[in-house]
């Protein structure tokens, strides 16, 4: 994942030499795919400008690419190809199992309780929930071979600690954002850790910024 690209644009990159057999031979050149998200502001750029910028971003994240030369490239533009979900909307999404016995839902809009790691993603969620729905049909009909859905590895210690801290902060709000006053930024009262600093003091065990 590359976060430091254009403002408000997210990016992921994949080394296809490790993912596709057709590029796995030792003599193959490096083949990299990059996906960009929230790219409305980039649609006016030329393909050459996009490729040049992505090469620079990639080299900044992976120094091994600094001396690499782009010998071939393709830019695919797909406006409005990904769903933009608002924070907290997951609670309103349907699950995969419905009240109709032989109807199961799949797609990036459904809510899952599985451990396959696709809960926060788009293409991956659509793929994995499709496999999950197919497995439900196979189980119901008693025929066919279920697809194997690989669970994700356990969180690394620092990720697990950050998740635990975030969950605690949501359950036990300690931060209060007062109305605008001299020397302070005004934010609505919120639950969780949202830190914007212009001043700091303590009062009644609440941290005010």
CSV table of C-alpha atoms in Angstrom, one decimal:
chain,number,residue,atom,x,y,z
A,1,UNK,CA,0.0,0.0,0.0
A,2,UNK,CA,1.3,3.5,-0.9
A,3,UNK,CA,-0.3,6.4,0.9
A,4,UNK,CA,2.0,9.2,0.0
A,5,UNK,CA,1.0,9.9,-3.7
A,6,UNK,CA,-1.4,12.6,-4.8
A,7,UNK,CA,-3.6,14.3,-2.2
A,8,UNK,CA,-6.6,12.0,-1.2
A,9,UNK,CA,-5.5,9.3,-3.6
A,10,UNK,CA,-4.7,5.8,-2.4
A,11,UNK,CA,-2.6,3.2,-4.2
A,12,UNK,CA,-1.6,-0.4,-4.0
A,13,UNK,CA,1.0,-2.2,-6.0
A,14,UNK,CA,1.6,-5.9,-6.8
A,15,UNK,CA,4.6,-7.7,-8.1
A,16,UNK,CA,3.1,-9.9,-10.7
A,17,UNK,CA,6.3,-12.0,-10.9
A,18,UNK,CA,5.3,-13.4,-7.6
A,19,UNK,CA,1.6,-13.8,-8.4
A,20,UNK,CA,1.4,-15.1,-12.0
A,21,UNK,CA,3.2,-18.1,-13.4
A,22,UNK,CA,3.6,-16.4,-16.8
A,23,UNK,CA,5.9,-13.8,-15.3
A,24,UNK,CA,7.7,-16.1,-12.8
A,25,UNK,CA,10.7,-17.2,-15.0
A,26,UNK,CA,14.0,-15.9,-13.6
A,27,UNK,CA,14.9,-14.1,-16.9
A,28,UNK,CA,11.6,-12.2,-16.9
A,29,UNK,CA,11.7,-8.4,-16.3
A,30,UNK,CA,9.8,-7.1,-13.3
A,31,UNK,CA,6.1,-6.7,-14.0
A,32,UNK,CA,4.2,-4.4,-11.6
A,33,UNK,CA,0.5,-3.6,-11.4
A,34,UNK,CA,-0.7,-0.6,-9.5
A,35,UNK,CA,-4.3,0.2,-8.5
A,36,UNK,CA,-5.3,3.8,-7.7
A,37,UNK,CA,-8.4,4.8,-5.8
A,38,UNK,CA,-10.4,8.1,-5.5
A,39,UNK,CA,-8.8,9.3,-8.7
A,40,UNK,CA,-11.2,11.9,-10.1
A,41,UNK,CA,-8.6,14.6,-9.8
A,42,UNK,CA,-6.2,12.6,-12.0
A,43,UNK,CA,-8.4,11.9,-15.0
A,44,UNK,CA,-7.0,15.0,-16.9
A,45,UNK,CA,-3.4,13.7,-16.6
A,46,UNK,CA,-1.8,12.0,-19.7
A,47,UNK,CA,-0.8,8.4,-19.5
A,48,UNK,CA,2.9,9.5,-19.6
A,49,UNK,CA,2.4,11.7,-16.6
A,50,UNK,CA,0.6,9.0,-14.6
A,51,UNK,CA,3.3,6.4,-15.4
A,52,UNK,CA,6.1,8.8,-14.5
A,53,UNK,CA,4.6,9.8,-11.2
A,54,UNK,CA,3.8,6.2,-10.3
A,55,UNK,CA,7.4,5.2,-11.0
A,56,UNK,CA,8.6,8.0,-8.7
A,57,UNK,CA,6.1,7.0,-5.9
A,58,UNK,CA,7.1,3.3,-6.3
A,59,UNK,CA,10.8,4.1,-6.1
A,60,UNK,CA,10.3,6.2,-3.0
A,61,UNK,CA,8.6,3.2,-1.3
A,62,UNK,CA,10.8,0.5,-2.7
A,63,UNK,CA,14.3,1.8,-3.3
A,64,UNK,CA,15.1,-1.1,-5.5
A,65,UNK,CA,13.0,0.4,-8.3
A,66,UNK,CA,15.0,3.7,-8.4
A,67,UNK,CA,17.2,2.5,-11.2
A,68,UNK,CA,14.5,0.6,-13.0
A,69,UNK,CA,13.5,1.7,-16.5
A,70,UNK,CA,9.9,1.5,-17.7
A,71,UNK,CA,10.0,-0.4,-21.0
A,72,UNK,CA,6.3,-1.0,-21.4
A,73,UNK,CA,3.2,0.4,-19.7
A,74,UNK,CA,-0.6,0.6,-19.9
A,75,UNK,CA,-2.9,2.9,-18.1
A,76,UNK,CA,-6.5,1.7,-17.7
A,77,UNK,CA,-9.1,4.4,-16.7
A,78,UNK,CA,-12.2,3.1,-15.1
A,79,UNK,CA,-14.3,6.0,-13.6
A,80,UNK,CA,-16.7,5.0,-10.8
A,81,UNK,CA,-15.5,1.4,-10.7
A,82,UNK,CA,-15.3,1.1,-7.0
A,83,UNK,CA,-18.0,1.6,-4.3
A,84,UNK,CA,-17.4,4.4,-1.9
A,85,UNK,CA,-18.8,3.5,1.5
A,86,UNK,CA,-19.3,6.0,4.3
A,87,UNK,CA,-17.9,5.4,7.7
A,88,UNK,CA,-20.2,3.2,9.8
A,89,UNK,CA,-22.3,2.0,6.9
A,90,UNK,CA,-21.3,-1.6,7.4
A,91,UNK,CA,-24.0,-1.9,10.1
A,92,UNK,CA,-26.6,-1.3,7.4
A,93,UNK,CA,-25.3,-3.7,4.8
A,94,UNK,CA,-27.1,-7.1,4.3
A,95,UNK,CA,-25.5,-10.3,5.3
A,96,UNK,CA,-24.8,-13.1,2.9
A,97,UNK,CA,-27.5,-15.5,4.3
A,98,UNK,CA,-31.0,-14.3,3.7
A,99,UNK,CA,-34.5,-15.3,5.0
A,100,UNK,CA,-35.0,-17.1,1.7
A,101,UNK,CA,-33.4,-20.5,2.2
A,102,UNK,CA,-31.9,-20.8,-1.3
A,103,UNK,CA,-30.8,-17.2,-1.7
A,104,UNK,CA,-27.3,-16.1,-0.8
A,105,UNK,CA,-25.8,-12.6,-1.4
A,106,UNK,CA,-22.3,-11.8,-2.7
A,107,UNK,CA,-20.5,-8.6,-3.7
A,108,UNK,CA,-18.6,-5.7,-2.2
A,109,UNK,CA,-21.7,-4.4,-0.5
A,110,UNK,CA,-22.4,-7.3,1.8
A,111,UNK,CA,-21.4,-7.7,5.5
A,112,UNK,CA,-19.3,-10.7,6.3
A,113,UNK,CA,-18.3,-12.3,9.6
A,114,UNK,CA,-15.5,-14.4,8.1
A,115,UNK,CA,-11.8,-14.3,8.8
A,116,UNK,CA,-10.7,-14.1,5.2
A,117,UNK,CA,-9.5,-10.5,5.4
A,118,UNK,CA,-11.7,-8.9,2.7
A,119,UNK,CA,-14.0,-6.9,5.0
A,120,UNK,CA,-12.4,-3.6,4.1
A,121,UNK,CA,-11.7,-4.2,0.4
A,122,UNK,CA,-13.7,-4.0,-2.8
A,123,UNK,CA,-12.5,-6.5,-5.5
A,124,UNK,CA,-11.4,-8.9,-2.8
A,125,UNK,CA,-14.7,-8.8,-1.0
A,126,UNK,CA,-16.6,-9.4,-4.2
A,127,UNK,CA,-14.5,-12.4,-5.0
A,128,UNK,CA,-14.4,-14.0,-1.6
A,129,UNK,CA,-18.1,-13.5,-0.9
A,130,UNK,CA,-18.8,-15.1,-4.2
A,131,UNK,CA,-16.9,-18.2,-3.2
A,132,UNK,CA,-18.6,-18.1,0.2
A,133,UNK,CA,-22.1,-17.9,-1.4
A,134,UNK,CA,-21.2,-20.8,-3.8
A,135,UNK,CA,-20.0,-22.9,-0.8
A,136,UNK,CA,-23.4,-22.2,0.9
A,137,UNK,CA,-25.2,-23.5,-2.2
A,138,UNK,CA,-23.0,-26.6,-2.4
A,139,UNK,CA,-23.6,-27.3,1.3
A,140,UNK,CA,-27.4,-26.8,0.9
A,141,UNK,CA,-27.6,-29.0,-2.2
A,142,UNK,CA,-25.2,-31.6,-1.0
A,143,UNK,CA,-23.3,-31.7,-4.3
A,144,UNK,CA,-20.2,-30.1,-5.7
A,145,UNK,CA,-16.7,-29.3,-4.4
A,146,UNK,CA,-16.4,-26.3,-2.0
A,147,UNK,CA,-13.9,-23.6,-2.7
A,148,UNK,CA,-11.1,-23.2,-0.2
A,149,UNK,CA,-11.1,-19.8,1.4
A,150,UNK,CA,-7.7,-19.1,2.9
A,151,UNK,CA,-7.9,-17.2,6.3
A,152,UNK,CA,-5.6,-14.3,6.9
A,153,UNK,CA,-2.5,-14.6,9.2
A,154,UNK,CA,-2.9,-13.3,12.7
A,155,UNK,CA,-2.2,-9.6,13.3
A,156,UNK,CA,1.4,-8.6,14.1
A,157,UNK,CA,1.8,-7.5,17.7
A,158,UNK,CA,1.9,-3.8,16.9
A,159,UNK,CA,-1.3,-4.1,14.8
A,160,UNK,CA,-3.0,-6.1,17.5
A,161,UNK,CA,-2.1,-3.5,20.1
A,162,UNK,CA,-3.3,-0.6,17.9
A,163,UNK,CA,-6.6,-2.4,17.4
A,164,UNK,CA,-7.0,-3.0,21.1
A,165,UNK,CA,-6.3,0.6,21.9
A,166,UNK,CA,-8.8,1.8,19.3
A,167,UNK,CA,-11.5,-0.5,20.6
A,168,UNK,CA,-10.8,0.7,24.2
A,169,UNK,CA,-10.9,4.3,23.1
A,170,UNK,CA,-14.3,3.8,21.5
A,171,UNK,CA,-15.7,2.1,24.5
A,172,UNK,CA,-14.2,4.6,27.0
A,173,UNK,CA,-14.0,8.0,25.5
A,174,UNK,CA,-11.4,10.2,27.1
A,175,UNK,CA,-11.2,13.0,24.6
A,176,UNK,CA,-13.5,16.0,24.5
A,177,UNK,CA,-13.5,18.7,21.9
A,178,UNK,CA,-14.8,21.9,23.3
A,179,UNK,CA,-16.5,24.7,21.4
A,180,UNK,CA,-14.2,27.1,19.5
A,181,UNK,CA,-12.3,29.3,21.9
A,182,UNK,CA,-9.2,31.3,21.7
A,183,UNK,CA,-6.2,29.1,21.1
A,184,UNK,CA,-8.2,26.0,20.2
A,185,UNK,CA,-9.7,24.3,17.2
A,186,UNK,CA,-13.4,23.6,17.3
A,187,UNK,CA,-14.5,20.0,16.7
A,188,UNK,CA,-17.8,18.3,17.7
A,189,UNK,CA,-17.7,16.0,20.6
A,190,UNK,CA,-16.6,12.6,19.4
A,191,UNK,CA,-15.8,9.1,20.7
A,192,UNK,CA,-12.3,7.7,20.1
A,193,UNK,CA,-8.9,9.1,19.5
A,194,UNK,CA,-9.0,12.2,17.1
A,195,UNK,CA,-6.0,14.3,17.9
A,196,UNK,CA,-5.7,17.9,16.4
A,197,UNK,CA,-3.3,20.0,18.5
A,198,UNK,CA,-3.2,23.7,19.0
A,199,UNK,CA,-3.3,23.7,22.8
A,200,UNK,CA,-3.4,21.2,25.6
A,201,UNK,CA,-4.7,21.1,29.1
A,202,UNK,CA,-6.3,18.5,31.5
A,203,UNK,CA,-9.6,18.9,33.3
A,204,UNK,CA,-11.5,16.2,35.1
A,205,UNK,CA,-9.5,13.4,33.5
A,206,UNK,CA,-10.6,14.6,30.1
A,207,UNK,CA,-8.0,15.7,27.5
A,208,UNK,CA,-9.0,18.8,25.7
A,209,UNK,CA,-7.4,19.9,22.5
